[in-house]
PDB file of C-alpha atoms and ligand atoms in Angstrom:
ATOM      1  CA  MET A 621     -39.525  23.114  40.588  1.00  0.00           C
ATOM      2  CA  LEU A 622     -38.688  23.027  36.899  1.00  0.00           C
ATOM      3  CA  ASN A 623     -41.212  24.439  34.437  1.00  0.00           C
ATOM      4  CA  LEU A 624     -40.211  24.097  30.807  1.00  0.00           C
ATOM      5  CA  VAL A 625     -41.923  25.565  27.761  1.00  0.00           C
ATOM      6  CA  LEU A 626     -41.117  23.380  24.762  1.00  0.00           C
ATOM      7  CA  PHE A 627     -41.463  25.667  21.807  1.00  0.00           C
ATOM      8  CA  GLY A 628     -41.284  25.425  18.033  1.00  0.00           C
ATOM      9  CA  PRO A 629     -43.385  25.210  14.883  1.00  0.00           C
ATOM     10  CA  PRO A 630     -45.770  22.326  14.096  1.00  0.00           C
ATOM     11  CA  GLY A 631     -43.636  19.296  13.278  1.00  0.00           C
ATOM     12  CA  ALA A 632     -40.613  20.539  15.235  1.00  0.00           C
ATOM     13  CA  GLY A 633     -40.660  17.386  17.375  1.00  0.00           C
ATOM     14  CA  LYS A 634     -42.013  18.819  20.625  1.00  0.00           C
ATOM     15  CA  GLY A 635     -44.008  15.713  21.560  1.00  0.00           C
ATOM     16  CA  THR A 636     -41.123  13.369  20.769  1.00  0.00           C
ATOM     17  CA  GLN A 637     -38.612  15.423  22.736  1.00  0.00           C
ATOM     18  CA  ALA A 638     -41.036  15.874  25.639  1.00  0.00           C
ATOM     19  CA  GLU A 639     -40.820  12.098  26.184  1.00  0.00           C
ATOM     20  CA  TYR A 640     -37.040  12.309  26.663  1.00  0.00           C
ATOM     21  CA  LEU A 641     -37.290  15.310  28.985  1.00  0.00           C
ATOM     22  CA  ILE A 642     -39.918  13.593  31.142  1.00  0.00           C
ATOM     23  CA  GLU A 643     -37.610  10.617  31.539  1.00  0.00           C
ATOM     24  CA  SER A 644     -34.542  12.725  32.363  1.00  0.00           C
ATOM     25  CA  PHE A 645     -36.167  15.187  34.741  1.00  0.00           C
ATOM     26  CA  GLY A 646     -39.365  13.539  36.047  1.00  0.00           C
ATOM     27  CA  LEU A 647     -41.740  16.231  34.822  1.00  0.00           C
ATOM     28  CA  ILE A 648     -45.443  16.098  33.996  1.00  0.00           C
ATOM     29  CA  HIS A 649     -46.156  16.517  30.279  1.00  0.00           C
ATOM     30  CA  LEU A 650     -48.971  18.914  29.401  1.00  0.00           C
ATOM     31  CA  SER A 651     -49.724  19.043  25.677  1.00  0.00           C
ATOM     32  CA  THR A 652     -52.710  21.216  24.818  1.00  0.00           C
ATOM     33  CA  GLY A 653     -52.939  19.456  21.427  1.00  0.00           C
ATOM     34  CA  ASP A 654     -53.248  16.068  23.181  1.00  0.00           C
ATOM     35  CA  LEU A 655     -55.736  17.459  25.718  1.00  0.00           C
ATOM     36  CA  LEU A 656     -57.866  18.883  22.900  1.00  0.00           C
ATOM     37  CA  ARG A 657     -57.751  15.588  20.961  1.00  0.00           C
ATOM     38  CA  SER A 658     -58.970  13.762  24.112  1.00  0.00           C
ATOM     39  CA  GLU A 659     -61.904  16.175  24.282  1.00  0.00           C
ATOM     40  CA  ILE A 660     -62.647  15.498  20.607  1.00  0.00           C
ATOM     41  CA  ALA A 661     -62.494  11.731  21.156  1.00  0.00           C
ATOM     42  CA  ALA A 662     -64.890  12.058  24.115  1.00  0.00           C
ATOM     43  CA  GLN A 663     -67.183  14.198  21.920  1.00  0.00           C
ATOM     44  CA  THR A 664     -67.544  16.899  24.554  1.00  0.00           C
ATOM     45  CA  GLU A 665     -68.958  20.311  23.656  1.00  0.00           C
ATOM     46  CA  LEU A 666     -65.464  21.802  24.011  1.00  0.00           C
ATOM     47  CA  GLY A 667     -64.060  19.064  21.762  1.00  0.00           C
ATOM     48  CA  ASN A 668     -66.613  19.693  19.046  1.00  0.00           C
ATOM     49  CA  GLU A 669     -65.903  23.422  19.046  1.00  0.00           C
ATOM     50  CA  ALA A 670     -62.127  22.829  19.017  1.00  0.00           C
ATOM     51  CA  LYS A 671     -62.335  20.351  16.129  1.00  0.00           C
ATOM     52  CA  ARG A 672     -63.830  22.906  13.754  1.00  0.00           C
ATOM     53  CA  LEU A 673     -60.842  25.208  14.284  1.00  0.00           C
ATOM     54  CA  MET A 674     -58.148  22.523  14.456  1.00  0.00           C
ATOM     55  CA  ASP A 675     -59.301  21.021  11.160  1.00  0.00           C
ATOM     56  CA  LYS A 676     -58.595  24.388   9.510  1.00  0.00           C
ATOM     57  CA  GLY A 677     -55.228  24.787  11.203  1.00  0.00           C
ATOM     58  CA  GLU A 678     -56.473  27.747  13.270  1.00  0.00           C
ATOM     59  CA  LEU A 679     -55.852  28.233  16.986  1.00  0.00           C
ATOM     60  CA  VAL A 680     -58.629  27.500  19.460  1.00  0.00           C
ATOM     61  CA  PRO A 681     -59.658  30.373  21.789  1.00  0.00           C
ATOM     62  CA  ASP A 682     -57.168  31.304  24.518  1.00  0.00           C
ATOM     63  CA  GLU A 683     -59.750  30.792  27.311  1.00  0.00           C
ATOM     64  CA  MET A 684     -60.258  27.203  26.206  1.00  0.00           C
ATOM     65  CA  VAL A 685     -56.616  26.119  26.544  1.00  0.00           C
ATOM     66  CA  ILE A 686     -55.959  28.295  29.608  1.00  0.00           C
ATOM     67  CA  GLY A 687     -58.897  26.617  31.372  1.00  0.00           C
ATOM     68  CA  MET A 688     -57.558  23.142  30.516  1.00  0.00           C
ATOM     69  CA  ILE A 689     -54.062  24.015  31.762  1.00  0.00           C
ATOM     70  CA  LYS A 690     -55.437  25.512  34.981  1.00  0.00           C
ATOM     71  CA  GLY A 691     -57.321  22.271  35.648  1.00  0.00           C
ATOM     72  CA  LYS A 692     -54.155  20.193  35.160  1.00  0.00           C
ATOM     73  CA  LEU A 693     -52.013  22.459  37.369  1.00  0.00           C
ATOM     74  CA  ASP A 694     -54.616  22.304  40.140  1.00  0.00           C
ATOM     75  CA  ALA A 695     -54.798  18.514  39.831  1.00  0.00           C
ATOM     76  CA  ASN A 696     -50.998  18.084  40.103  1.00  0.00           C
ATOM     77  CA  LYS A 697     -50.038  20.326  43.004  1.00  0.00           C
ATOM     78  CA  ASP A 698     -47.217  18.017  44.166  1.00  0.00           C
ATOM     79  CA  ALA A 699     -45.492  17.782  40.773  1.00  0.00           C
ATOM     80  CA  LYS A 700     -41.709  18.279  40.460  1.00  0.00           C
ATOM     81  CA  GLY A 701     -42.407  20.447  37.463  1.00  0.00           C
ATOM     82  CA  PHE A 702     -44.162  20.595  34.127  1.00  0.00           C
ATOM     83  CA  ILE A 703     -43.271  20.492  30.502  1.00  0.00           C
ATOM     84  CA  PHE A 704     -45.641  22.629  28.455  1.00  0.00           C
ATOM     85  CA  ASP A 705     -45.895  21.409  24.863  1.00  0.00           C
ATOM     86  CA  GLY A 706     -47.834  23.473  22.332  1.00  0.00           C
ATOM     87  CA  PHE A 707     -48.693  25.976  25.055  1.00  0.00           C
ATOM     88  CA  PRO A 708     -48.441  28.944  25.341  1.00  0.00           C
ATOM     89  CA  ARG A 709     -49.116  29.766  21.699  1.00  0.00           C
ATOM     90  CA  THR A 710     -50.072  33.444  22.082  1.00  0.00           C
ATOM     91  CA  VAL A 711     -48.749  36.260  24.262  1.00  0.00           C
ATOM     92  CA  ASP A 712     -52.051  36.300  26.182  1.00  0.00           C
ATOM     93  CA  GLN A 713     -51.619  32.582  26.931  1.00  0.00           C
ATOM     94  CA  ALA A 714     -48.058  33.255  28.182  1.00  0.00           C
ATOM     95  CA  LYS A 715     -49.323  36.009  30.483  1.00  0.00           C
ATOM     96  CA  ALA A 716     -52.078  33.739  31.807  1.00  0.00           C
ATOM     97  CA  LEU A 717     -49.543  30.965  32.420  1.00  0.00           C
ATOM     98  CA  ASP A 718     -47.380  33.363  34.444  1.00  0.00           C
ATOM     99  CA  VAL A 719     -50.372  34.261  36.602  1.00  0.00           C
ATOM    100  CA  LEU A 720     -51.229  30.594  37.173  1.00  0.00           C
ATOM    101  CA  LEU A 721     -47.645  29.604  37.969  1.00  0.00           C
ATOM    102  CA  ASN A 722     -47.064  32.609  40.229  1.00  0.00           C
ATOM    103  CA  GLU A 723     -50.023  31.462  42.325  1.00  0.00           C
ATOM    104  CA  ASN A 724     -47.802  28.463  43.202  1.00  0.00           C
ATOM    105  CA  GLY A 725     -44.629  30.585  43.378  1.00  0.00           C
ATOM    106  CA  THR A 726     -42.921  28.642  40.582  1.00  0.00           C
ATOM    107  CA  PRO A 727     -42.364  30.609  37.369  1.00  0.00           C
ATOM    108  CA  VAL A 728     -41.358  29.351  33.914  1.00  0.00           C
ATOM    109  CA  SER A 729     -37.713  28.200  34.138  1.00  0.00           C
ATOM    110  CA  GLY A 730     -36.962  28.311  30.436  1.00  0.00           C
ATOM    111  CA  MET A 731     -38.361  28.303  26.920  1.00  0.00           C
ATOM    112  CA  LEU A 732     -36.640  25.793  24.648  1.00  0.00           C
ATOM    113  CA  CYS A 733     -37.113  26.686  21.013  1.00  0.00           C
ATOM    114  CA  LEU A 734     -36.601  23.836  18.528  1.00  0.00           C
ATOM    115  CA  GLN A 735     -35.365  25.118  15.187  1.00  0.00           C
ATOM    116  CA  VAL A 736     -36.277  23.154  12.066  1.00  0.00           C
ATOM    117  CA  GLU A 737     -36.303  24.144   8.384  1.00  0.00           C
ATOM    118  CA  LYS A 738     -39.749  24.662   6.817  1.00  0.00           C
ATOM    119  CA  GLN A 739     -39.499  21.912   4.185  1.00  0.00           C
ATOM    120  CA  GLU A 740     -38.426  19.431   6.860  1.00  0.00           C
ATOM    121  CA  LEU A 741     -41.486  20.424   8.956  1.00  0.00           C
ATOM    122  CA  ILE A 742     -43.828  19.763   6.047  1.00  0.00           C
ATOM    123  CA  ASN A 743     -42.195  16.391   5.298  1.00  0.00           C
ATOM    124  CA  ARG A 744     -42.397  15.300   8.936  1.00  0.00           C
ATOM    125  CA  LEU A 745     -46.053  16.328   9.293  1.00  0.00           C
ATOM    126  CA  LEU A 746     -47.130  14.617   6.070  1.00  0.00           C
ATOM    127  CA  SER A 747     -45.437  11.370   7.120  1.00  0.00           C
ATOM    128  CA  ARG A 748     -46.943  11.632  10.626  1.00  0.00           C
ATOM    129  CA  GLY A 749     -50.357  12.121   8.989  1.00  0.00           C
ATOM    130  CA  LYS A 750     -50.010   8.838   7.107  1.00  0.00           C
ATOM    131  CA  ILE A 751     -49.346   6.946  10.350  1.00  0.00           C
ATOM    132  CA  SER A 752     -51.543   8.769  12.873  1.00  0.00           C
ATOM    133  CA  GLY A 753     -54.490   9.579  10.652  1.00  0.00           C
ATOM    134  CA  ARG A 754     -54.535  13.125  12.140  1.00  0.00           C
ATOM    135  CA  SER A 755     -56.593  15.055   9.622  1.00  0.00           C
ATOM    136  CA  ASP A 756     -54.659  18.306  10.146  1.00  0.00           C
ATOM    137  CA  ASP A 757     -51.455  16.467   9.152  1.00  0.00           C
ATOM    138  CA  GLN A 758     -52.750  15.129   5.846  1.00  0.00           C
ATOM    139  CA  ASN A 759     -53.257  18.239   3.800  1.00  0.00           C
ATOM    140  CA  GLN A 760     -50.413  20.463   2.671  1.00  0.00           C
ATOM    141  CA  SER A 761     -52.438  23.696   2.645  1.00  0.00           C
ATOM    142  CA  ILE A 762     -53.665  23.112   6.239  1.00  0.00           C
ATOM    143  CA  ILE A 763     -50.076  22.424   7.276  1.00  0.00           C
ATOM    144  CA  GLU A 764     -48.905  25.618   5.591  1.00  0.00           C
ATOM    145  CA  ASN A 765     -51.660  27.537   7.378  1.00  0.00           C
ATOM    146  CA  ARG A 766     -50.529  26.143  10.744  1.00  0.00           C
ATOM    147  CA  ILE A 767     -46.967  27.249  10.012  1.00  0.00           C
ATOM    148  CA  ALA A 768     -48.244  30.723   9.001  1.00  0.00           C
ATOM    149  CA  VAL A 769     -50.347  30.982  12.192  1.00  0.00           C
ATOM    150  CA  TYR A 770     -47.247  29.967  14.143  1.00  0.00           C
ATOM    151  CA  SER A 771     -45.182  32.757  12.539  1.00  0.00           C
ATOM    152  CA  GLU A 772     -47.859  35.367  13.106  1.00  0.00           C
ATOM    153  CA  LYS A 773     -49.215  34.540  16.557  1.00  0.00           C
ATOM    154  CA  THR A 774     -46.738  32.249  18.296  1.00  0.00           C
ATOM    155  CA  LEU A 775     -43.248  33.408  17.253  1.00  0.00           C
ATOM    156  CA  PRO A 776     -43.740  36.797  19.008  1.00  0.00           C
ATOM    157  CA  LEU A 777     -43.535  34.850  22.273  1.00  0.00           C
ATOM    158  CA  ILE A 778     -39.764  34.868  21.811  1.00  0.00           C
ATOM    159  CA  ASN A 779     -39.905  38.621  22.475  1.00  0.00           C
ATOM    160  CA  TYR A 780     -41.845  37.859  25.654  1.00  0.00           C
ATOM    161  CA  TYR A 781     -39.333  35.378  27.123  1.00  0.00           C
ATOM    162  CA  GLU A 782     -36.085  36.803  25.676  1.00  0.00           C
ATOM    163  CA  PRO A 783     -35.933  39.936  27.901  1.00  0.00           C
ATOM    164  CA  GLN A 784     -36.480  37.666  30.910  1.00  0.00           C
ATOM    165  CA  GLY A 785     -33.366  35.672  29.900  1.00  0.00           C
ATOM    166  CA  LYS A 786     -35.497  32.549  29.448  1.00  0.00           C
ATOM    167  CA  HIS A 787     -35.277  31.929  25.691  1.00  0.00           C
ATOM    168  CA  PHE A 788     -32.898  29.209  24.413  1.00  0.00           C
ATOM    169  CA  ASP A 789     -32.598  28.101  20.779  1.00  0.00           C
ATOM    170  CA  VAL A 790     -31.875  24.422  20.156  1.00  0.00           C
ATOM    171  CA  ASP A 791     -31.067  22.866  16.766  1.00  0.00           C
ATOM    172  CA  GLY A 792     -34.001  20.537  16.011  1.00  0.00           C
ATOM    173  CA  MET A 793     -32.523  18.928  12.865  1.00  0.00           C
ATOM    174  CA  GLY A 794     -30.811  15.532  12.760  1.00  0.00           C
ATOM    175  CA  PRO A 795     -31.145  12.322  14.793  1.00  0.00           C
ATOM    176  CA  ILE A 796     -33.745  12.366  17.604  1.00  0.00           C
ATOM    177  CA  GLU A 797     -31.228  11.290  20.292  1.00  0.00           C
ATOM    178  CA  ASP A 798     -28.828  14.086  19.299  1.00  0.00           C
ATOM    179  CA  ILE A 799     -31.575  16.687  19.673  1.00  0.00           C
ATOM    180  CA  ALA A 800     -32.547  15.177  23.042  1.00  0.00           C
ATOM    181  CA  GLY A 801     -28.917  15.482  24.153  1.00  0.00           C
ATOM    182  CA  ARG A 802     -28.780  19.147  23.171  1.00  0.00           C
ATOM    183  CA  LEU A 803     -32.014  19.905  25.054  1.00  0.00           C
ATOM    184  CA  LYS A 804     -30.797  18.077  28.144  1.00  0.00           C
ATOM    185  CA  LYS A 805     -27.612  20.156  28.250  1.00  0.00           C
ATOM    186  CA  VAL A 806     -29.610  23.394  28.170  1.00  0.00           C
ATOM    187  CA  VAL A 807     -32.036  22.204  30.871  1.00  0.00           C
ATOM    188  CA  GLU A 808     -29.204  21.090  33.171  1.00  0.00           C
ATOM    189  CA  LYS A 809     -27.923  24.665  33.221  1.00  0.00           C
ATOM    190  CA  LEU A 810     -31.268  26.237  34.149  1.00  0.00           C
TER     191      LEU A 810
HETATM  192  P1  ADP B1051     -48.736  20.796  16.194  1.00  0.00           P
HETATM  193  O1  ADP B1051     -47.692  21.362  17.128  1.00  0.00           O
HETATM  194  O2  ADP B1051     -48.203  19.739  15.299  1.00  0.00           O
HETATM  195  O3  ADP B1051     -49.518  21.839  15.456  1.00  0.00           O
HETATM  196  P2  ADP B1051     -50.614  20.290  18.374  1.00  0.00           P
HETATM  197  O4  ADP B1051     -51.076  18.953  18.758  1.00  0.00           O
HETATM  198  O5  ADP B1051     -49.762  21.046  19.347  1.00  0.00           O
HETATM  199  O6  ADP B1051     -49.811  20.018  17.020  1.00  0.00           O
HETATM  200  O7  ADP B1051     -51.833  21.243  17.984  1.00  0.00           O
HETATM  201  C1  ADP B1051     -52.843  20.838  17.099  1.00  0.00           C
HETATM  202  C2  ADP B1051     -53.905  21.935  16.986  1.00  0.00           C
HETATM  203  O8  ADP B1051     -54.528  22.121  18.273  1.00  0.00           O
HETATM  204  C3  ADP B1051     -53.387  23.324  16.623  1.00  0.00           C
HETATM  205  O9  ADP B1051     -53.268  23.510  15.229  1.00  0.00           O
HETATM  206  C4  ADP B1051     -54.477  24.226  17.236  1.00  0.00           C
HETATM  207  O10 ADP B1051     -55.636  24.239  16.435  1.00  0.00           O
HETATM  208  C5  ADP B1051     -54.844  23.493  18.504  1.00  0.00           C
HETATM  209  N1  ADP B1051     -54.057  23.959  19.677  1.00  0.00           N
HETATM  210  C6  ADP B1051     -53.166  23.223  20.402  1.00  0.00           C
HETATM  211  N2  ADP B1051     -52.632  23.937  21.393  1.00  0.00           N
HETATM  212  C7  ADP B1051     -53.184  25.185  21.302  1.00  0.00           C
HETATM  213  C8  ADP B1051     -53.021  26.396  22.027  1.00  0.00           C
HETATM  214  N3  ADP B1051     -52.160  26.488  23.062  1.00  0.00           N
HETATM  215  N4  ADP B1051     -53.749  27.474  21.675  1.00  0.00           N
HETATM  216  C9  ADP B1051     -54.604  27.413  20.647  1.00  0.00           C
HETATM  217  N5  ADP B1051     -54.796  26.319  19.901  1.00  0.00           N
HETATM  218  C10 ADP B1051     -54.098  25.196  20.212  1.00  0.00           C
END
């Protein structure tokens, strides 16, 4: 089983690259951002609570995303593997993921960290906001807050995976296909 954590700041291209990895390796894509947006669209209680935080560029509570991931893992017991996109985002989420995966005896295989310059992130998010209408992508100060939250709460995850030999940096600048090629090479060696 192959369990990949696709990692990087907002706008790094995780969702785009997840599509290529799914095609190459037949994995199930689990994006907590997408799962939360489905809850918002369905106007569930969880979705309404998440929206308040997402609109400010803050993280939603760990228990909320851990519960959603647990549900998806339980519902896909025969999967060849998973690609986690936007999750884990805190060290507590990473620890919870290890517990959930160890229940199935299949740990995280690798953490692929897409590296993109800050100005490029902001440009990509603002242009995505124009197309998608995502409110958190349309305001520069919310975007900057998301990048700051990433640096403070999410980047420390590198220190969680690095000592386990699972952290791999991948250049996330340049043409989409080139980045996909670089990721594929790393995954083939896992
Ligand atoms: P991006 O990577 O561009 O920020 P996402 O779709 O991954 O986009 O996330 C959008 C928002 O959803 C985040 O800013 C955060 O509020 C919330 N979110 C998504 N995943 C998580 C998570 N694992 N933990 C906490 N909050 C999350």
